[in-house]
Amino acid sequence: EKLAAKELKRYIFLRTGTAPSLTTSDNYIGLPSEDVIVVGVNSSNIITELKEEYGNVDAPNSDNRKGYLIKSFSKDGRNILVITGADTTATLYAAYRFAELIGCHFNLAGDVIPDQKLIYPLDISSYNEKSQPWFELRGNLPFHNFLAGPDFWSVSEYKSFITQQSKMGMNFFGLHHYPERG
């Protein structure tokens, strides 16, 4: 949850030039009085409390395919955006999905952030996305024995590849093994 909130802050900063402040709260009363984005696991106290405001909808979770929910609503004259996942990993995927919704793009080579800045604060009044992955296992199995293959990657290249996979909603990284060589 903390990583998801920090990543959300980072991508909002990259898109607007202004970094929103982070606050921790377990309930609605502890939230700041202006428009607010709430990031948390679907089962957390604050998300459970806020669910009544958007129809008691849960982040999808079936067959070990954990999904997320990005939902806007108004309460007490302000806009609230809930970004939640069925577990902590799905919550992180939801934060990356919101980054995509504000114009960021992710691929294995890196992030693509548009040069044109958005106006801060962001309009968070009209989000309504509920998503669940098609497959429990999603990822890459890069092929060896090529100059661009993982045999020749450095530690930083492995870290970059795996990091970018998570931004794209992937949860698996495999390496092919050639047992005939001993």
JSON list of C-alpha atoms in Angstrom, two decimals:
[
{"chain": "A", "resi": 1, "resn": "GLU", "atom": "CA", "xyz": [0.00, 0.00, 0.00]},
{"chain": "A", "resi": 2, "resn": "LYS", "atom": "CA", "xyz": [2.79, 2.40, 0.88]},
{"chain": "A", "resi": 3, "resn": "LEU", "atom": "CA", "xyz": [4.65, 1.63, -2.34]},
{"chain": "A", "resi": 4, "resn": "ALA", "atom": "CA", "xyz": [1.43, 2.08, -4.33]},
{"chain": "A", "resi": 5, "resn": "ALA", "atom": "CA", "xyz": [0.85, 5.48, -2.71]},
{"chain": "A", "resi": 6, "resn": "LYS", "atom": "CA", "xyz": [4.45, 6.56, -3.29]},
{"chain": "A", "resi": 7, "resn": "GLU", "atom": "CA", "xyz": [4.36, 5.45, -6.92]},
{"chain": "A", "resi": 8, "resn": "LEU", "atom": "CA", "xyz": [1.08, 7.30, -7.40]},
{"chain": "A", "resi": 9, "resn": "LYS", "atom": "CA", "xyz": [2.64, 10.42, -5.92]},
{"chain": "A", "resi": 10, "resn": "ARG", "atom": "CA", "xyz": [5.64, 10.07, -8.24]},
{"chain": "A", "resi": 11, "resn": "TYR", "atom": "CA", "xyz": [3.59, 9.73, -11.42]},
{"chain": "A", "resi": 12, "resn": "ILE", "atom": "CA", "xyz": [1.25, 12.57, -10.45]},
{"chain": "A", "resi": 13, "resn": "PHE", "atom": "CA", "xyz": [4.37, 14.70, -9.94]},
{"chain": "A", "resi": 14, "resn": "LEU", "atom": "CA", "xyz": [5.79, 13.65, -13.31]},
{"chain": "A", "resi": 15, "resn": "ARG", "atom": "CA", "xyz": [2.51, 14.58, -15.04]},
{"chain": "A", "resi": 16, "resn": "THR", "atom": "CA", "xyz": [1.77, 17.83, -13.18]},
{"chain": "A", "resi": 17, "resn": "GLY", "atom": "CA", "xyz": [5.02, 19.15, -11.72]},
{"chain": "A", "resi": 18, "resn": "THR", "atom": "CA", "xyz": [3.44, 19.13, -8.25]},
{"chain": "A", "resi": 19, "resn": "ALA", "atom": "CA", "xyz": [3.83, 16.32, -5.74]},
{"chain": "A", "resi": 20, "resn": "PRO", "atom": "CA", "xyz": [0.74, 15.66, -3.64]},
{"chain": "A", "resi": 21, "resn": "SER", "atom": "CA", "xyz": [1.26, 15.15, 0.07]},
{"chain": "A", "resi": 22, "resn": "LEU", "atom": "CA", "xyz": [0.87, 11.69, 1.57]},
{"chain": "A", "resi": 23, "resn": "THR", "atom": "CA", "xyz": [-1.20, 11.14, 4.69]},
{"chain": "A", "resi": 24, "resn": "THR", "atom": "CA", "xyz": [-1.95, 7.92, 6.53]},
{"chain": "A", "resi": 25, "resn": "SER", "atom": "CA", "xyz": [-5.44, 7.39, 7.90]},
{"chain": "A", "resi": 26, "resn": "ASP", "atom": "CA", "xyz": [-7.51, 4.40, 8.97]},
{"chain": "A", "resi": 27, "resn": "ASN", "atom": "CA", "xyz": [-10.85, 6.21, 8.64]},
{"chain": "A", "resi": 28, "resn": "TYR", "atom": "CA", "xyz": [-12.73, 8.87, 6.70]},
{"chain": "A", "resi": 29, "resn": "ILE", "atom": "CA", "xyz": [-12.55, 11.45, 9.47]},
{"chain": "A", "resi": 30, "resn": "GLY", "atom": "CA", "xyz": [-8.74, 11.43, 9.35]},
{"chain": "A", "resi": 31, "resn": "LEU", "atom": "CA", "xyz": [-8.61, 12.37, 5.65]},
{"chain": "A", "resi": 32, "resn": "PRO", "atom": "CA", "xyz": [-7.66, 15.89, 4.52]},
{"chain": "A", "resi": 33, "resn": "SER", "atom": "CA", "xyz": [-10.62, 18.21, 3.86]},
{"chain": "A", "resi": 34, "resn": "GLU", "atom": "CA", "xyz": [-9.95, 18.74, 0.12]},
{"chain": "A", "resi": 35, "resn": "ASP", "atom": "CA", "xyz": [-10.31, 16.33, -2.82]},
{"chain": "A", "resi": 36, "resn": "VAL", "atom": "CA", "xyz": [-8.39, 13.19, -1.93]},
{"chain": "A", "resi": 37, "resn": "ILE", "atom": "CA", "xyz": [-7.11, 9.95, -3.45]},
{"chain": "A", "resi": 38, "resn": "VAL", "atom": "CA", "xyz": [-7.37, 6.99, -1.08]},
{"chain": "A", "resi": 39, "resn": "VAL", "atom": "CA", "xyz": [-5.04, 4.05, -1.77]},
{"chain": "A", "resi": 40, "resn": "GLY", "atom": "CA", "xyz": [-5.51, 0.83, 0.15]},
{"chain": "A", "resi": 41, "resn": "VAL", "atom": "CA", "xyz": [-6.18, -2.88, 0.03]},
{"chain": "A", "resi": 42, "resn": "ASN", "atom": "CA", "xyz": [-9.85, -3.78, -0.44]},
{"chain": "A", "resi": 43, "resn": "SER", "atom": "CA", "xyz": [-10.03, -5.25, 3.09]},
{"chain": "A", "resi": 44, "resn": "SER", "atom": "CA", "xyz": [-8.44, -2.24, 4.86]},
{"chain": "A", "resi": 45, "resn": "ASN", "atom": "CA", "xyz": [-10.51, -0.29, 7.39]},
{"chain": "A", "resi": 46, "resn": "ILE", "atom": "CA", "xyz": [-10.73, 2.91, 5.38]},
{"chain": "A", "resi": 47, "resn": "ILE", "atom": "CA", "xyz": [-11.71, 1.18, 2.12]},
{"chain": "A", "resi": 48, "resn": "THR", "atom": "CA", "xyz": [-14.32, -0.90, 3.98]},
{"chain": "A", "resi": 49, "resn": "GLU", "atom": "CA", "xyz": [-15.72, 2.32, 5.46]},
{"chain": "A", "resi": 50, "resn": "LEU", "atom": "CA", "xyz": [-15.84, 4.08, 2.08]},
{"chain": "A", "resi": 51, "resn": "LYS", "atom": "CA", "xyz": [-17.43, 1.15, 0.19]},
{"chain": "A", "resi": 52, "resn": "GLU", "atom": "CA", "xyz": [-20.89, 2.23, 1.32]},
{"chain": "A", "resi": 53, "resn": "GLU", "atom": "CA", "xyz": [-20.44, 5.41, -0.74]},
{"chain": "A", "resi": 54, "resn": "TYR", "atom": "CA", "xyz": [-19.94, 3.50, -3.99]},
{"chain": "A", "resi": 55, "resn": "GLY", "atom": "CA", "xyz": [-22.34, 0.59, -3.65]},
{"chain": "A", "resi": 56, "resn": "ASN", "atom": "CA", "xyz": [-20.29, -1.85, -1.57]},
{"chain": "A", "resi": 57, "resn": "VAL", "atom": "CA", "xyz": [-18.34, -2.93, -4.66]},
{"chain": "A", "resi": 58, "resn": "ASP", "atom": "CA", "xyz": [-15.26, -5.04, -3.96]},
{"chain": "A", "resi": 59, "resn": "ALA", "atom": "CA", "xyz": [-12.13, -5.36, -6.04]},
{"chain": "A", "resi": 60, "resn": "PRO", "atom": "CA", "xyz": [-12.64, -8.58, -8.04]},
{"chain": "A", "resi": 61, "resn": "ASN", "atom": "CA", "xyz": [-10.99, -11.75, -6.77]},
{"chain": "A", "resi": 62, "resn": "SER", "atom": "CA", "xyz": [-11.71, -15.19, -8.17]},
{"chain": "A", "resi": 63, "resn": "ASP", "atom": "CA", "xyz": [-9.63, -18.20, -9.18]},
{"chain": "A", "resi": 64, "resn": "ASN", "atom": "CA", "xyz": [-6.56, -16.48, -7.70]},
{"chain": "A", "resi": 65, "resn": "ARG", "atom": "CA", "xyz": [-6.89, -13.69, -10.28]},
{"chain": "A", "resi": 66, "resn": "LYS", "atom": "CA", "xyz": [-6.78, -10.65, -8.04]},
{"chain": "A", "resi": 67, "resn": "GLY", "atom": "CA", "xyz": [-8.18, -7.49, -9.57]},
{"chain": "A", "resi": 68, "resn": "TYR", "atom": "CA", "xyz": [-8.54, -3.82, -8.70]},
{"chain": "A", "resi": 69, "resn": "LEU", "atom": "CA", "xyz": [-11.06, -0.99, -8.53]},
{"chain": "A", "resi": 70, "resn": "ILE", "atom": "CA", "xyz": [-10.56, 2.69, -9.37]},
{"chain": "A", "resi": 71, "resn": "LYS", "atom": "CA", "xyz": [-13.71, 4.53, -8.31]},
{"chain": "A", "resi": 72, "resn": "SER", "atom": "CA", "xyz": [-14.69, 8.20, -7.87]},
{"chain": "A", "resi": 73, "resn": "PHE", "atom": "CA", "xyz": [-17.50, 9.53, -5.75]},
{"chain": "A", "resi": 74, "resn": "SER", "atom": "CA", "xyz": [-18.48, 12.75, -3.97]},
{"chain": "A", "resi": 75, "resn": "LYS", "atom": "CA", "xyz": [-18.96, 13.13, -0.25]},
{"chain": "A", "resi": 76, "resn": "ASP", "atom": "CA", "xyz": [-19.30, 16.23, 1.91]},
{"chain": "A", "resi": 77, "resn": "GLY", "atom": "CA", "xyz": [-18.70, 18.54, -1.05]},
{"chain": "A", "resi": 78, "resn": "ARG", "atom": "CA", "xyz": [-15.44, 17.00, -2.22]},
{"chain": "A", "resi": 79, "resn": "ASN", "atom": "CA", "xyz": [-14.31, 14.36, -4.65]},
{"chain": "A", "resi": 80, "resn": "ILE", "atom": "CA", "xyz": [-12.79, 11.12, -3.40]},
{"chain": "A", "resi": 81, "resn": "LEU", "atom": "CA", "xyz": [-10.99, 8.65, -5.61]},
{"chain": "A", "resi": 82, "resn": "VAL", "atom": "CA", "xyz": [-10.53, 5.12, -4.26]},
{"chain": "A", "resi": 83, "resn": "ILE", "atom": "CA", "xyz": [-7.70, 3.04, -5.69]},
{"chain": "A", "resi": 84, "resn": "THR", "atom": "CA", "xyz": [-7.86, -0.46, -4.26]},
{"chain": "A", "resi": 85, "resn": "GLY", "atom": "CA", "xyz": [-6.90, -4.02, -5.07]},
{"chain": "A", "resi": 86, "resn": "ALA", "atom": "CA", "xyz": [-7.87, -7.45, -3.82]},
{"chain": "A", "resi": 87, "resn": "ASP", "atom": "CA", "xyz": [-4.42, -7.68, -2.18]},
{"chain": "A", "resi": 88, "resn": "THR", "atom": "CA", "xyz": [-1.34, -5.48, -1.85]},
{"chain": "A", "resi": 89, "resn": "THR", "atom": "CA", "xyz": [0.06, -6.48, -5.24]},
{"chain": "A", "resi": 90, "resn": "ALA", "atom": "CA", "xyz": [-3.23, -5.76, -7.02]},
{"chain": "A", "resi": 91, "resn": "THR", "atom": "CA", "xyz": [-3.33, -2.40, -5.22]},
{"chain": "A", "resi": 92, "resn": "LEU", "atom": "CA", "xyz": [0.08, -1.60, -6.71]},
{"chain": "A", "resi": 93, "resn": "TYR", "atom": "CA", "xyz": [-1.22, -2.65, -10.15]},
{"chain": "A", "resi": 94, "resn": "ALA", "atom": "CA", "xyz": [-4.19, -0.31, -9.61]},
{"chain": "A", "resi": 95, "resn": "ALA", "atom": "CA", "xyz": [-1.83, 2.60, -8.87]},
{"chain": "A", "resi": 96, "resn": "TYR", "atom": "CA", "xyz": [0.08, 1.90, -12.09]},
{"chain": "A", "resi": 97, "resn": "ARG", "atom": "CA", "xyz": [-3.21, 1.69, -13.98]},
{"chain": "A", "resi": 98, "resn": "PHE", "atom": "CA", "xyz": [-4.19, 5.12, -12.65]},
{"chain": "A", "resi": 99, "resn": "ALA", "atom": "CA", "xyz": [-0.82, 6.41, -13.87]},
{"chain": "A", "resi": 100, "resn": "GLU", "atom": "CA", "xyz": [-1.78, 5.10, -17.30]},
{"chain": "A", "resi": 101, "resn": "LEU", "atom": "CA", "xyz": [-5.15, 6.83, -17.06]},
{"chain": "A", "resi": 102, "resn": "ILE", "atom": "CA", "xyz": [-3.37, 10.17, -16.55]},
{"chain": "A", "resi": 103, "resn": "GLY", "atom": "CA", "xyz": [-1.17, 9.62, -19.58]},
{"chain": "A", "resi": 104, "resn": "CYS", "atom": "CA", "xyz": [1.85, 7.57, -18.47]},
{"chain": "A", "resi": 105, "resn": "HIS", "atom": "CA", "xyz": [2.75, 4.49, -20.47]},
{"chain": "A", "resi": 106, "resn": "PHE", "atom": "CA", "xyz": [4.85, 1.50, -19.50]},
{"chain": "A", "resi": 107, "resn": "ASN", "atom": "CA", "xyz": [6.80, -0.96, -21.61]},
{"chain": "A", "resi": 108, "resn": "LEU", "atom": "CA", "xyz": [9.77, -3.25, -21.00]},
{"chain": "A", "resi": 109, "resn": "ALA", "atom": "CA", "xyz": [12.20, -0.58, -22.18]},
{"chain": "A", "resi": 110, "resn": "GLY", "atom": "CA", "xyz": [11.01, 1.99, -19.63]},
{"chain": "A", "resi": 111, "resn": "ASP", "atom": "CA", "xyz": [8.37, 4.58, -18.83]},
{"chain": "A", "resi": 112, "resn": "VAL", "atom": "CA", "xyz": [6.92, 7.01, -21.36]},
{"chain": "A", "resi": 113, "resn": "ILE", "atom": "CA", "xyz": [5.86, 10.27, -19.72]},
{"chain": "A", "resi": 114, "resn": "PRO", "atom": "CA", "xyz": [4.37, 13.00, -21.94]},
{"chain": "A", "resi": 115, "resn": "ASP", "atom": "CA", "xyz": [6.14, 16.36, -21.87]},
{"chain": "A", "resi": 116, "resn": "GLN", "atom": "CA", "xyz": [2.89, 18.34, -21.68]},
{"chain": "A", "resi": 117, "resn": "LYS", "atom": "CA", "xyz": [1.93, 18.85, -18.03]},
{"chain": "A", "resi": 118, "resn": "LEU", "atom": "CA", "xyz": [-1.54, 18.35, -16.62]},
{"chain": "A", "resi": 119, "resn": "ILE", "atom": "CA", "xyz": [-3.14, 20.95, -14.37]},
{"chain": "A", "resi": 120, "resn": "TYR", "atom": "CA", "xyz": [-2.81, 20.27, -10.64]},
{"chain": "A", "resi": 121, "resn": "PRO", "atom": "CA", "xyz": [-4.87, 19.27, -8.75]},
{"chain": "A", "resi": 122, "resn": "LEU", "atom": "CA", "xyz": [-6.08, 16.54, -11.06]},
{"chain": "A", "resi": 123, "resn": "ASP", "atom": "CA", "xyz": [-9.80, 16.19, -11.73]},
{"chain": "A", "resi": 124, "resn": "ILE", "atom": "CA", "xyz": [-10.60, 12.94, -9.92]},
{"chain": "A", "resi": 125, "resn": "SER", "atom": "CA", "xyz": [-14.38, 13.12, -10.28]},
{"chain": "A", "resi": 126, "resn": "SER", "atom": "CA", "xyz": [-15.08, 10.70, -13.10]},
{"chain": "A", "resi": 127, "resn": "TYR", "atom": "CA", "xyz": [-13.21, 7.41, -12.68]},
{"chain": "A", "resi": 128, "resn": "ASN", "atom": "CA", "xyz": [-15.01, 4.10, -12.66]},
{"chain": "A", "resi": 129, "resn": "GLU", "atom": "CA", "xyz": [-12.88, 1.11, -13.58]},
{"chain": "A", "resi": 130, "resn": "LYS", "atom": "CA", "xyz": [-13.05, -2.41, -12.25]},
{"chain": "A", "resi": 131, "resn": "SER", "atom": "CA", "xyz": [-10.65, -4.94, -13.71]},
{"chain": "A", "resi": 132, "resn": "GLN", "atom": "CA", "xyz": [-9.45, -8.46, -13.18]},
{"chain": "A", "resi": 133, "resn": "PRO", "atom": "CA", "xyz": [-6.64, -10.20, -15.08]},
{"chain": "A", "resi": 134, "resn": "TRP", "atom": "CA", "xyz": [-7.56, -12.96, -17.52]},
{"chain": "A", "resi": 135, "resn": "PHE", "atom": "CA", "xyz": [-4.87, -15.25, -16.16]},
{"chain": "A", "resi": 136, "resn": "GLU", "atom": "CA", "xyz": [-3.42, -15.89, -12.71]},
{"chain": "A", "resi": 137, "resn": "LEU", "atom": "CA", "xyz": [0.11, -16.12, -14.11]},
{"chain": "A", "resi": 138, "resn": "ARG", "atom": "CA", "xyz": [1.25, -13.30, -16.43]},
{"chain": "A", "resi": 139, "resn": "GLY", "atom": "CA", "xyz": [4.81, -12.55, -17.45]},
{"chain": "A", "resi": 140, "resn": "ASN", "atom": "CA", "xyz": [7.83, -13.16, -19.62]},
{"chain": "A", "resi": 141, "resn": "LEU", "atom": "CA", "xyz": [10.20, -15.97, -20.43]},
{"chain": "A", "resi": 142, "resn": "PRO", "atom": "CA", "xyz": [13.00, -14.17, -22.31]},
{"chain": "A", "resi": 143, "resn": "PHE", "atom": "CA", "xyz": [14.98, -16.35, -24.68]},
{"chain": "A", "resi": 144, "resn": "HIS", "atom": "CA", "xyz": [18.70, -16.86, -24.03]},
{"chain": "A", "resi": 145, "resn": "ASN", "atom": "CA", "xyz": [21.68, -17.04, -26.36]},
{"chain": "A", "resi": 146, "resn": "PHE", "atom": "CA", "xyz": [21.14, -13.71, -28.07]},
{"chain": "A", "resi": 147, "resn": "LEU", "atom": "CA", "xyz": [23.18, -10.56, -27.47]},
{"chain": "A", "resi": 148, "resn": "ALA", "atom": "CA", "xyz": [20.02, -8.90, -26.17]},
{"chain": "A", "resi": 149, "resn": "GLY", "atom": "CA", "xyz": [19.06, -11.94, -24.08]},
{"chain": "A", "resi": 150, "resn": "PRO", "atom": "CA", "xyz": [19.28, -12.40, -20.30]},
{"chain": "A", "resi": 151, "resn": "ASP", "atom": "CA", "xyz": [22.62, -14.26, -20.50]},
{"chain": "A", "resi": 152, "resn": "PHE", "atom": "CA", "xyz": [24.23, -10.90, -21.08]},
{"chain": "A", "resi": 153, "resn": "TRP", "atom": "CA", "xyz": [22.13, -8.72, -18.75]},
{"chain": "A", "resi": 154, "resn": "SER", "atom": "CA", "xyz": [23.63, -6.88, -15.81]},
{"chain": "A", "resi": 155, "resn": "VAL", "atom": "CA", "xyz": [22.00, -6.78, -12.37]},
{"chain": "A", "resi": 156, "resn": "SER", "atom": "CA", "xyz": [20.51, -3.36, -13.15]},
{"chain": "A", "resi": 157, "resn": "GLU", "atom": "CA", "xyz": [19.04, -4.67, -16.42]},
{"chain": "A", "resi": 158, "resn": "TYR", "atom": "CA", "xyz": [17.37, -7.56, -14.57]},
{"chain": "A", "resi": 159, "resn": "LYS", "atom": "CA", "xyz": [15.98, -5.14, -11.97]},
{"chain": "A", "resi": 160, "resn": "SER", "atom": "CA", "xyz": [14.70, -2.80, -14.68]},
{"chain": "A", "resi": 161, "resn": "PHE", "atom": "CA", "xyz": [13.04, -5.63, -16.61]},
{"chain": "A", "resi": 162, "resn": "ILE", "atom": "CA", "xyz": [11.30, -7.03, -13.54]},
{"chain": "A", "resi": 163, "resn": "THR", "atom": "CA", "xyz": [10.24, -3.56, -12.35]},
{"chain": "A", "resi": 164, "resn": "GLN", "atom": "CA", "xyz": [8.72, -2.72, -15.72]},
{"chain": "A", "resi": 165, "resn": "GLN", "atom": "CA", "xyz": [6.86, -6.05, -15.72]},
{"chain": "A", "resi": 166, "resn": "SER", "atom": "CA", "xyz": [5.11, -5.12, -12.47]},
{"chain": "A", "resi": 167, "resn": "LYS", "atom": "CA", "xyz": [4.07, -1.76, -13.94]},
{"chain": "A", "resi": 168, "resn": "MET", "atom": "CA", "xyz": [2.47, -3.71, -16.78]},
{"chain": "A", "resi": 169, "resn": "GLY", "atom": "CA", "xyz": [0.54, -5.98, -14.39]},
{"chain": "A", "resi": 170, "resn": "MET", "atom": "CA", "xyz": [2.80, -9.00, -14.80]},
{"chain": "A", "resi": 171, "resn": "ASN", "atom": "CA", "xyz": [3.70, -11.33, -11.94]},
{"chain": "A", "resi": 172, "resn": "PHE", "atom": "CA", "xyz": [6.03, -13.95, -13.46]},
{"chain": "A", "resi": 173, "resn": "PHE", "atom": "CA", "xyz": [9.60, -13.97, -14.73]},
{"chain": "A", "resi": 174, "resn": "GLY", "atom": "CA", "xyz": [11.12, -17.20, -15.96]},
{"chain": "A", "resi": 175, "resn": "LEU", "atom": "CA", "xyz": [14.39, -18.38, -17.42]},
{"chain": "A", "resi": 176, "resn": "HIS", "atom": "CA", "xyz": [14.74, -21.29, -19.80]},
{"chain": "A", "resi": 177, "resn": "HIS", "atom": "CA", "xyz": [17.22, -23.95, -18.76]},
{"chain": "A", "resi": 178, "resn": "TYR", "atom": "CA", "xyz": [19.27, -26.14, -21.13]},
{"chain": "A", "resi": 179, "resn": "PRO", "atom": "CA", "xyz": [19.86, -29.36, -19.14]},
{"chain": "A", "resi": 180, "resn": "GLU", "atom": "CA", "xyz": [21.73, -31.13, -21.95]},
{"chain": "A", "resi": 181, "resn": "ARG", "atom": "CA", "xyz": [24.82, -28.99, -21.20]},
{"chain": "A", "resi": 182, "resn": "GLY", "atom": "CA", "xyz": [25.11, -30.29, -17.69]}
]
